[in-house]
Phi, psi and omega in degrees: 000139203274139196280135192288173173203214195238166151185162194244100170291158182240230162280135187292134167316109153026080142318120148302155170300143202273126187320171147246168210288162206046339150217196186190150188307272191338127193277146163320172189219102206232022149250154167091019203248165199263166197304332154324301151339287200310300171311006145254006186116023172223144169264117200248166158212169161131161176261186170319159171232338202196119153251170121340096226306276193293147165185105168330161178280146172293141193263066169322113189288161178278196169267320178302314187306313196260341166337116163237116190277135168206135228257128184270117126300091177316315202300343192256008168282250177242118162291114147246036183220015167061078179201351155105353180241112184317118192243180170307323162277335184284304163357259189358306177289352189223339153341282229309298222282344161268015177264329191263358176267000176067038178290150180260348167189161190261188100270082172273140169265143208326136190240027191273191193262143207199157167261020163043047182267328165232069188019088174083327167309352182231084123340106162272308158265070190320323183274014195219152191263153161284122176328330178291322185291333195122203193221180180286356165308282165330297144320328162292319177295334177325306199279314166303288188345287205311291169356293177294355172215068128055058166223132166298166177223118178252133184266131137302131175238099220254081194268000227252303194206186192232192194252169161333322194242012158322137178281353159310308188324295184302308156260046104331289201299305145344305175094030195283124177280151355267033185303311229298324181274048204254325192240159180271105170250122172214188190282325179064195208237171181295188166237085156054239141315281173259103180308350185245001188263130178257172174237149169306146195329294200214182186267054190281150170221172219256148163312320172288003186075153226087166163299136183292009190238151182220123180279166228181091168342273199313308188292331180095032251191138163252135165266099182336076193223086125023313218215239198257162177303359179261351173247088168293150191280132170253177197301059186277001150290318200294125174301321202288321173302324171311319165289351178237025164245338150327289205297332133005265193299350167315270219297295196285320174308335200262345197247016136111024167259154196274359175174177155217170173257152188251104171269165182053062225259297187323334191269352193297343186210141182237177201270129184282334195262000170091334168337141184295182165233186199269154175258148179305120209277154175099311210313287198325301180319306147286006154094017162318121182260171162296095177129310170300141208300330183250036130346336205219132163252116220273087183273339179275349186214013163205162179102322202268173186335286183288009179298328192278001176258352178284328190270345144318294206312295184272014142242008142313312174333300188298319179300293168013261182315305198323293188290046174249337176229000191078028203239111164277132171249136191278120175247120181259170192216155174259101170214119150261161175183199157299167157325312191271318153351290192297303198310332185306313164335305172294347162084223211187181193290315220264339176207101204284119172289218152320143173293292181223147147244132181347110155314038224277017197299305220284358207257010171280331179330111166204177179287031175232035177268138165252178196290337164288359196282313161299296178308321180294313163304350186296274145349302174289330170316277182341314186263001180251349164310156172294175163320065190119018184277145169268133153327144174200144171214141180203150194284285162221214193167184192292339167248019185224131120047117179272144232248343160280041122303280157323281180315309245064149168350276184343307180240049183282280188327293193325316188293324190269342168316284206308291150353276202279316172269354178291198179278127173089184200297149167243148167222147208241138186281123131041121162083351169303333165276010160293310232064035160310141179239188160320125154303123180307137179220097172297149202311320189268002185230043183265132193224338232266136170318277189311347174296300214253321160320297160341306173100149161328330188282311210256324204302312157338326168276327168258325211284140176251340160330287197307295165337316196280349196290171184305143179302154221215112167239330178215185139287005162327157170290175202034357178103008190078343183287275197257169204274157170330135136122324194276157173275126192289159175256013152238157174289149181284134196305123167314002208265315212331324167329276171291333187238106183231179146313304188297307197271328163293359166252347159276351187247115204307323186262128164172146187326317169308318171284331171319303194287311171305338157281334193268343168269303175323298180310341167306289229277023150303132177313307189338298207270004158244008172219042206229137190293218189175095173239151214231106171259143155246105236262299180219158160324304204267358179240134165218158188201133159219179226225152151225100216230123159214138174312108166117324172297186195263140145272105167292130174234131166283125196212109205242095166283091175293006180317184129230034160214173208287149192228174172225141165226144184274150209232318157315287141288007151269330180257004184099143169306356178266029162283115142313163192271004156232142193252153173270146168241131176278313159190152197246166201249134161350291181311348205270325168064053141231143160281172178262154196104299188309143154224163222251137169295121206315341214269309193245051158294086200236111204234154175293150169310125183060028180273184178197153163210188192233152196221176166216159176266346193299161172249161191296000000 
């Protein structure tokens, strides 16, 4: 990857009238438009303008490389059965609009059978769908639907822990062979104070805040659990578990899904001696309070060594399967940490991790990153994968902040440009192609654990509720998610009115129509094997290239102001710039058409606008 540098912007070509959020009237200017263009819906000609000095021989790419995934909240997706909770059929009921947004695979978060204490993350039955969601039927017509227009179905695969009332559990607690070691069990320590009192082993606390330990009457016991007390942690020394969590991933490869995502990867194997950990340096400063998870630095309970054979294990699992029809299936993994931590995840020739592990730099975004800010996230993925490691970028997601939250509205278009064109797989969350933002979610309508843990005072800082209200398909009452009259079981964001599915697919300019051009334009040779060079024009610009020999050159130009820029484009990428750029597709904002062109010299975009430009001439 080419080392980044700058450019700068001014006022925008005769701005159009200011969009209404999420979409605007003015229809695109679809003559002249480039060859770039096409690969969005348009027809171009013309010849190269710009190659690249170096360029590897073209690669035939996998189906995962060039994929843009996008990640499903069932219960926030679609009601079709009027309970107020997004089920498996209302999915169904919605392929056409992800066969038209042109995603390449679903990702759904867990839909197994749960006491729902952390929506869907506390699993009793792994091989079984939960009644709110539908039966294994219901899932099966899901999976034919996709199927049938050429979109994968990727499962959560939730190994860290079960729900309470799992019947492991249940004969855990018991001491039932072969249960009894299924879970991290100990003894604790006296109390003191009281001789008849235990205390938990050592001082680990739970993600959801507290101690990470539960004492258990019956077993006579403290139980281990990372997260909330209804999800005990289970037990990966024991063998036996590893195998009947193989057999897991089994049970779904045999009923015809095309991968998983792996939650909580880091948490999976913990300190066999129990040692406290360190308090984290720095927390008391940021205002970490005592008792909060991050409080601590968790050198004893994530991270560790044997975490990457457990995650060989189950893509052998996967390899397996894969050569059985020549269909690779995919494991993507959930871990934050440091960089070089998350990098580990991919494992190595000899014992292959993840296909990828989540990307979160972009998930730092908000509004006051500037453009060295982005490139620097950039940069550090790229130059730091291992040998034969794949790219990967996603926005949010169901537990962070939604990124026109973050960001703003305004640059909604810019994130998914940014997203959707660098190099390698995207993965996109449920309403980023709206610009849907956070829902208000009140102390009394707070449903999310780590939320309600918190308390009233607090709750806003932890609760994942707002990311979660329901997906906005019309102005209908409820957003089109559940029929009049039912209560949604999160409340519905007020913006819905304006920012839906429905009214941004009737209006040629809108965050929907962006986003629909810009996954067609992936399916370019550029943008999937095209080098990937990164300018930085000024702080408030960023702008890079996807350059491949014998093609057209993309280019991105991102204004982070809140005021209007110019960029110079010649200097920043070099003198082979033609002196006119095509514009391919433009951010709302920007009050420019596709087609129009622009001066390679004079790239002049509105505050927080952004477009995608070709060197092809109309």
């Amino acid at each position: 990857m080419a080392a980044p540098a700058r450019a700068r912007p001014d006022a925008g070509d005769a701005p159009a009238p200011a969009p209404a959020p999420g979409a605007a009237e003015p229809p695109p200017a679809t003559e002249g438009a480039t060859a770039a263009a096409a690969a969005a819906g348009n027809d171009t000609t013309g010849p190269d303008q710009k190659q690249p000095q170096e360029q590897a021989e073209p690669q035939e790419l996998d189906w995962w490389q060039t994929a843009v995934i996008y990640q499903i909240y069932p219960r926030s997706f679609k009601d079709s059965n009027g309970d107020g909770i997004g089920d498996l059929n209302g999915i169904t009921e919605k392929v056409d609009f992800l066969k038209e947004l042109g995603v390449d695979a679903v990702w759904l978060s867990p839909i197994f059978k749960s006491p729902m204490v952390d929506f869907g993350y506390d699993i009793s039955d792994f091989t079984d769908v939960d009644p709110v969601f539908g039966t294994l039927q219901d899932f099966d017509r899901l999976l034919e639907k996709l199927h049938s227009v050429d979109i994968r179905l990727l499962l959560d695969f939730v190994p860290n822990h079960s729900s309470d009332r799992h019947p492991w559990f249940e004969q855990s607690v018991r001491r039932v062979q072969p249960y009894a070691d299924y879970y991290v069990w100990a003894d604790g320590r006296p109390d003191p104070r009281n001789p008849k009192r235990r205390l938990p082993p050592n001082n680990w606390l739970s993600v959801f805040g507290g101690p990470a330990w539960t004492w258990h009457p019956v077993r006579g016991q403290f139980y281990l659990h990372q997260f909330a007390a209804a999800q005990p942690d289970l037990n990966y020394t024991n063998p036996s578990v590893t195998k009947d969590m193989e057999a897991v991933l089994q049970f779904w490869l045999e009923r015809g899904v095309d991968g998983f995502r792996v939650d909580a990867v880091p948490y999976l194997v913990e300190d066999e001696l129990l040692r406290d950990e360190e308090p984290a340096p720095g927390a008391e400063a940021e205002g970490v309070l005592p008792g909060e998870h991050a409080s601590l630095a968790h050198t004893r309970t994530q991270h560790l060594p044997a975490t990457r054979a457990l995650l060989a294990a189950w893509r052998a699992r996967l390899d397996a399967h894969s050569r059985t029809d020549g269909r690779t299936r995919l494991m993507m993994v959930e871990a934050y940490g440091e960089r070089e931590q998350v990098m580990r995840y991919f494992g190595d020739s000899a014992a292959p991790g993840a296909h990828f592990p989540f990307n979160f730099a972009l998930l730092a975004a908000n509004n006051a990153t500037t453009s060295h800010d982005l490139r620097d996230a950039v940069d550090q993925w790229m130059d730091n994968m291992p040998p034969g490691g794949w790219p990967n970028w996603l926005l949010g997601n169901h537990d962070q902040p939604r990124v026109a939250t973050r960001v703003g509205p305004e640059l909604a278009d810019a994130m998914n440009m940014l997203s959707l064109l660098l190099p390698g797989t995207a993965v996109v969350y449920m309403g980023e192609e709206l610009g849907m933002e956070d829902g208000p979610v009140a102390w009394e309508q707070t449903v999310d654990p780590p939320g309600r843990n918190a308390g009233p005072q607090r709750f806003a800082k932890f609760s994942r509720d707002p990311e979660r209200t329901p997906f906005q398909w019309d102005d209908s009452a409820n957003a089109g998610f559940a029929p009049a009259g039912v209560r949604p079981w999160l409340p519905v964001a007020p913006s819905y009115r304006t920012v839906n599915a429905e009214i941004q697919a009737r209006f040629p300019v809108s965050h929907l129509q962006v986003f629909r051009r810009l996954v067609k334009l992936r399916g370019s040779p550029v943008a999937q094997r095209g080098a990937l060079n990164l300018q930085t024009p000024s702080a408030s610009l960023l702008a890079f290239a996807r350059e491949l020999a014998g093609v057209e050159t993309l280019l991105v130009v991102i204004n982070l102001a809140p005021e209007d820029a110019m960029a110079d484009l010649v200097t920043s990428f070099g003198g082979e710039l033609p002196e006119f750029l095509s514009v391919v597709i433009p951010s709302i904002n920007s009050g420019l058409r596709i087609g129009q062109q622009v001066l390679s010299k004079e790239v002049k975009l509105p505050s927080k606008a952004s477009v995608v430009l070709s060197t092809k001439k109309p």
